[in-house]
Each structure stands twice: as C-alpha cells, then as structure tokens.
PDB file of C-alpha atoms in Angstrom:
ATOM      1  CA  UNK I   9      17.643 -52.365  22.245  1.00 31.00           C
ATOM      2  CA  UNK I  10      15.975 -55.445  20.955  1.00 34.00           C
ATOM      3  CA  UNK I  11      12.209 -55.028  20.301  1.00 37.00           C
ATOM      4  CA  UNK I  12       9.643 -57.431  21.124  1.00 40.00           C
ATOM      5  CA  UNK I  13       6.728 -59.129  19.213  1.00 42.00           C
ATOM      6  CA  UNK I  14       3.507 -60.546  21.166  1.00 40.00           C
ATOM      7  CA  UNK I  15       0.375 -62.015  21.043  1.00 38.00           C
ATOM      8  CA  UNK I  16      -2.928 -61.966  22.998  1.00 38.00           C
ATOM      9  CA  UNK I  17      -3.644 -65.192  24.129  1.00 35.00           C
ATOM     10  CA  UNK I  18      -0.448 -66.665  23.486  1.00 33.00           C
ATOM     11  CA  UNK I  19       3.615 -66.598  23.320  1.00 33.00           C
ATOM     12  CA  UNK I  20       5.996 -63.773  21.879  1.00 38.00           C
ATOM     13  CA  UNK I  21       8.791 -63.003  20.109  1.00 39.00           C
ATOM     14  CA  UNK I  22      11.427 -60.870  20.906  1.00 39.00           C
ATOM     15  CA  UNK I  23      13.664 -58.775  17.965  1.00 39.00           C
ATOM     16  CA  UNK I  24      16.886 -59.767  17.917  1.00 35.00           C
ATOM     17  CA  UNK I  25      19.048 -56.785  18.931  1.00 34.00           C
ATOM     18  CA  UNK I  26      20.375 -56.058  14.997  1.00 35.00           C
ATOM     19  CA  UNK I  27      16.399 -56.562  13.971  1.00 37.00           C
ATOM     20  CA  UNK I  28      14.075 -52.867  14.226  1.00 35.00           C
ATOM     21  CA  UNK I  29      11.441 -53.945  16.926  1.00 37.00           C
ATOM     22  CA  UNK I  30       8.349 -55.825  18.230  1.00 40.00           C
ATOM     23  CA  UNK I  31       6.960 -58.409  20.278  1.00 42.00           C
ATOM     24  CA  UNK I  32       4.175 -61.057  19.067  1.00 44.00           C
ATOM     25  CA  UNK I  33       2.758 -63.618  21.596  1.00 44.00           C
ATOM     26  CA  UNK I  34       0.087 -66.148  20.256  1.00 47.00           C
ATOM     27  CA  UNK I  35      -2.896 -68.684  21.449  1.00 46.00           C
ATOM     28  CA  UNK I  36      -0.553 -71.785  20.162  1.00 55.00           C
ATOM     29  CA  UNK I  37       3.192 -71.865  19.145  1.00 58.00           C
ATOM     30  CA  UNK I  38       4.491 -69.630  16.429  1.00 61.00           C
ATOM     31  CA  UNK I  39       6.827 -70.471  14.107  1.00 63.00           C
ATOM     32  CA  UNK I  40      10.317 -68.966  14.515  1.00 66.00           C
ATOM     33  CA  UNK I  41      10.220 -66.049  12.533  1.00 69.00           C
ATOM     34  CA  UNK I  42      13.562 -64.708  11.425  1.00 69.00           C
ATOM     35  CA  UNK I  43      15.082 -61.848  12.675  1.00 68.00           C
ATOM     36  CA  UNK I  44      13.298 -62.560  15.738  1.00 66.00           C
ATOM     37  CA  UNK I  45      13.264 -64.744  19.286  1.00 58.00           C
ATOM     38  CA  UNK I  46      11.010 -65.781  21.710  1.00 63.00           C
ATOM     39  CA  UNK I  47       7.460 -66.853  22.243  1.00 67.00           C
ATOM     40  CA  UNK I  48       6.177 -64.971  25.269  1.00 70.00           C
ATOM     41  CA  UNK I  49       3.430 -66.132  26.769  1.00 69.00           C
ATOM     42  CA  UNK I  50       1.181 -63.051  27.761  1.00 74.00           C
ATOM     43  CA  UNK I  51      -1.855 -65.397  28.540  1.00 72.00           C
ATOM     44  CA  UNK I  52      -5.689 -64.721  27.667  1.00 74.00           C
ATOM     45  CA  UNK I  53      -5.279 -60.369  27.018  1.00 77.00           C
ATOM     46  CA  UNK I  54      -3.402 -57.802  25.370  1.00 80.00           C
ATOM     47  CA  UNK I  55      -1.116 -54.561  26.780  1.00 84.00           C
ATOM     48  CA  UNK I  56      -2.751 -52.069  28.005  1.00 87.00           C
ATOM     49  CA  UNK I  57      -0.297 -49.113  27.389  1.00 89.00           C
ATOM     50  CA  UNK I  58       0.296 -46.206  29.530  1.00 91.00           C
ATOM     51  CA  UNK I  59       1.974 -43.438  27.992  1.00 93.00           C
ATOM     52  CA  UNK I  60       5.653 -42.701  28.595  1.00 92.00           C
ATOM     53  CA  UNK I  61       7.849 -40.682  30.819  1.00 93.00           C
ATOM     54  CA  UNK I  62       7.083 -38.052  28.774  1.00 90.00           C
ATOM     55  CA  UNK I  63       3.269 -38.353  28.923  1.00 94.00           C
ATOM     56  CA  UNK I  64       3.944 -39.401  25.176  1.00 91.00           C
ATOM     57  CA  UNK I  65       1.143 -42.810  23.642  1.00 93.00           C
ATOM     58  CA  UNK I  66       3.220 -45.499  23.569  1.00 94.00           C
ATOM     59  CA  UNK I  67       0.652 -47.178  20.840  1.00 93.00           C
ATOM     60  CA  UNK I  68       1.619 -46.354  17.495  1.00 93.00           C
ATOM     61  CA  UNK I  69      -1.143 -47.892  15.245  1.00 92.00           C
ATOM     62  CA  UNK I  70      -2.512 -51.442  14.209  1.00 92.00           C
ATOM     63  CA  UNK I  71      -2.706 -53.679  11.191  1.00 93.00           C
ATOM     64  CA  UNK I  72      -5.640 -56.028  10.516  1.00 92.00           C
ATOM     65  CA  UNK I  73      -5.498 -58.997   8.290  1.00 92.00           C
ATOM     66  CA  UNK I  74      -8.651 -60.230   7.755  1.00 90.00           C
ATOM     67  CA  UNK I  75      -9.816 -64.187   7.732  1.00 82.00           C
ATOM     68  CA  UNK I  76      -5.629 -65.392   8.427  1.00 82.00           C
ATOM     69  CA  UNK I  77      -3.195 -65.883  10.631  1.00 80.00           C
ATOM     70  CA  UNK I  78       0.127 -65.448   9.655  1.00 81.00           C
ATOM     71  CA  UNK I  79       2.703 -64.320  12.557  1.00 78.00           C
ATOM     72  CA  UNK I  80       5.136 -63.228  10.154  1.00 82.00           C
ATOM     73  CA  UNK I  81       2.703 -60.360   9.032  1.00 88.00           C
ATOM     74  CA  UNK I  82       2.748 -58.619  12.215  1.00 86.00           C
ATOM     75  CA  UNK I  83       6.954 -59.170  12.244  1.00 85.00           C
ATOM     76  CA  UNK I  84       6.302 -57.302   8.754  1.00 89.00           C
ATOM     77  CA  UNK I  85       3.855 -54.755   9.873  1.00 91.00           C
ATOM     78  CA  UNK I  86       6.475 -54.029  12.841  1.00 89.00           C
ATOM     79  CA  UNK I  87       9.162 -53.522  10.735  1.00 89.00           C
ATOM     80  CA  UNK I  88       7.725 -51.507   7.774  1.00 92.00           C
ATOM     81  CA  UNK I  89       6.561 -49.202  10.090  1.00 93.00           C
ATOM     82  CA  UNK I  90       9.392 -47.772  11.590  1.00 92.00           C
ATOM     83  CA  UNK I  91      11.216 -47.597   7.862  1.00 93.00           C
ATOM     84  CA  UNK I  92       8.217 -45.604   6.813  1.00 95.00           C
ATOM     85  CA  UNK I  93       8.244 -43.264  10.132  1.00 95.00           C
ATOM     86  CA  UNK I  94      12.438 -43.036  10.071  1.00 94.00           C
ATOM     87  CA  UNK I  95      11.870 -42.363   6.333  1.00 95.00           C
ATOM     88  CA  UNK I  96       9.056 -39.574   7.586  1.00 96.00           C
ATOM     89  CA  UNK I  97      10.517 -37.907  11.069  1.00 94.00           C
ATOM     90  CA  UNK I  98       8.670 -35.432  12.631  1.00 91.00           C
ATOM     91  CA  UNK I  99      10.080 -31.429  12.721  1.00 94.00           C
ATOM     92  CA  UNK I 100      12.204 -32.602  15.536  1.00 93.00           C
ATOM     93  CA  UNK I 101      13.923 -35.450  12.988  1.00 94.00           C
ATOM     94  CA  UNK I 102      12.655 -37.965  15.684  1.00 92.00           C
ATOM     95  CA  UNK I 103      10.536 -41.094  14.487  1.00 94.00           C
ATOM     96  CA  UNK I 104       8.699 -43.617  16.477  1.00 93.00           C
ATOM     97  CA  UNK I 105      10.491 -46.728  16.197  1.00 92.00           C
ATOM     98  CA  UNK I 106       8.047 -50.416  16.493  1.00 90.00           C
ATOM     99  CA  UNK I 107       9.998 -52.022  19.148  1.00 85.00           C
ATOM    100  CA  UNK I 108       6.553 -54.149  20.203  1.00 84.00           C
ATOM    101  CA  UNK I 109       3.949 -55.491  18.493  1.00 82.00           C
ATOM    102  CA  UNK I 110       1.232 -57.581  19.737  1.00 80.00           C
ATOM    103  CA  UNK I 111      -0.537 -59.950  17.822  1.00 78.00           C
ATOM    104  CA  UNK I 112      -3.714 -61.539  18.142  1.00 79.00           C
ATOM    105  CA  UNK I 113      -6.503 -63.498  17.051  1.00 78.00           C
ATOM    106  CA  UNK I 114      -9.785 -61.336  16.617  1.00 77.00           C
ATOM    107  CA  UNK I 115     -12.885 -63.404  18.142  1.00 73.00           C
ATOM    108  CA  UNK I 116     -16.485 -62.163  17.891  1.00 72.00           C
ATOM    109  CA  UNK I 117     -18.814 -64.121  19.494  1.00 73.00           C
ATOM    110  CA  UNK I 118     -16.048 -66.901  19.559  1.00 73.00           C
ATOM    111  CA  UNK I 119     -15.306 -66.255  15.916  1.00 79.00           C
ATOM    112  CA  UNK I 120     -12.196 -65.876  14.414  1.00 79.00           C
ATOM    113  CA  UNK I 121     -12.253 -63.420  12.097  1.00 83.00           C
ATOM    114  CA  UNK I 122      -8.621 -62.437  11.739  1.00 86.00           C
ATOM    115  CA  UNK I 123      -5.215 -61.612  12.696  1.00 86.00           C
ATOM    116  CA  UNK I 124      -4.706 -58.012  14.954  1.00 85.00           C
ATOM    117  CA  UNK I 125      -1.253 -56.320  15.277  1.00 86.00           C
ATOM    118  CA  UNK I 126      -0.724 -53.407  17.380  1.00 87.00           C
ATOM    119  CA  UNK I 127       2.173 -52.242  17.487  1.00 90.00           C
ATOM    120  CA  UNK I 128       4.142 -49.902  20.340  1.00 90.00           C
ATOM    121  CA  UNK I 129       7.286 -47.477  20.850  1.00 91.00           C
ATOM    122  CA  UNK I 130       8.397 -49.369  23.559  1.00 89.00           C
ATOM    123  CA  UNK I 131       8.418 -53.170  25.111  1.00 85.00           C
ATOM    124  CA  UNK I 132       6.186 -54.461  27.657  1.00 85.00           C
ATOM    125  CA  UNK I 133       6.245 -57.133  30.411  1.00 83.00           C
ATOM    126  CA  UNK I 134       2.801 -59.368  31.069  1.00 83.00           C
ATOM    127  CA  UNK I 135       1.900 -57.238  34.407  1.00 90.00           C
ATOM    128  CA  UNK I 136       0.735 -54.678  30.970  1.00 89.00           C
ATOM    129  CA  UNK I 137      -1.365 -57.537  29.895  1.00 84.00           C
ATOM    130  CA  UNK I 138      -4.573 -56.251  31.876  1.00 85.00           C
ATOM    131  CA  UNK I 139      -7.064 -56.045  28.444  1.00 81.00           C
ATOM    132  CA  UNK I 140      -9.504 -59.366  27.809  1.00 75.00           C
ATOM    133  CA  UNK I 141     -11.745 -57.470  25.524  1.00 70.00           C
ATOM    134  CA  UNK I 142     -14.992 -55.704  25.730  1.00 66.00           C
ATOM    135  CA  UNK I 143     -18.595 -56.275  24.666  1.00 65.00           C
ATOM    136  CA  UNK I 144     -20.378 -54.409  22.236  1.00 65.00           C
ATOM    137  CA  UNK I 145     -24.202 -54.869  22.515  1.00 70.00           C
ATOM    138  CA  UNK I 146     -24.934 -58.476  23.061  1.00 67.00           C
ATOM    139  CA  UNK I 147     -21.630 -59.273  21.220  1.00 63.00           C
ATOM    140  CA  UNK I 148     -18.426 -60.379  22.679  1.00 57.00           C
ATOM    141  CA  UNK I 149     -15.209 -58.811  21.556  1.00 53.00           C
TER     142      UNK I 149
END
C-alpha cells in the first residue's frame, strides 16, 4: 500500500507502491522527491489524527530540522523510521511503518524557525487537516 508524504500550508507527495510510506504537504510546490508521487494540497492546517480501529495512536513521532526547508528530509525521515522500526519490532513481531508524513514550515509569530516532519502509520485526507496551530502566551505557533 502506498504511503503519503504531506505538508502544512501546501501540497503533498504520495509514495510509490514500491516505496516504504509517507505523505508530504507544502505551502509552495516542492520538487519531485524520488520514490514519491504527488503533491496534495492540504491548505493551512496539519493533521489532527484520531486513534485507529484498535484504539492505537497512529502518530509515530516527528523530526525537526532547524533553519532549513528541504522537503526531501521528510521523505528520508519517513523511510528511515520505517527501516529502524522493522529492524526493532515489538514483542509480537509487528512494527510501526511510516505511511504518512506531514512536512511543514514551523513559524513562530510569523518568523520561520525550520522544518517539521510528523509521521503516521496510516494515510489521512484533507478532512483530518483541522489543526491550525496554537497560542502560547503572546506567541502564535
């Protein structure tokens, strides 16, 4: 099953069926990333992921790259997370495969701070893109 690589404020990239998994979405058109297809536009929000059918969290972590905006890093993070998890499965032998990545520019009060890549075990469509940031004191994040 292909994954999706997605980003906030933008478009996304879908993994090819042969690739490990992930979605990226951007606020500008990224260049094509090897092994991915897309992009998909999600607007100005990121994913608010529910629990899966087994009441398990589908969020499996994030990577943050300060002072950069290189979309390829999110695809590589998704793939490397899946590879690591596959080599270190749980007691049942199952592992969490990255099938969806939301990649977005992290802004604080309008100032770009870097690239966030949030990773999930399943794909989400635009109906789950409802998280539009938060306020921490006087700061809008």
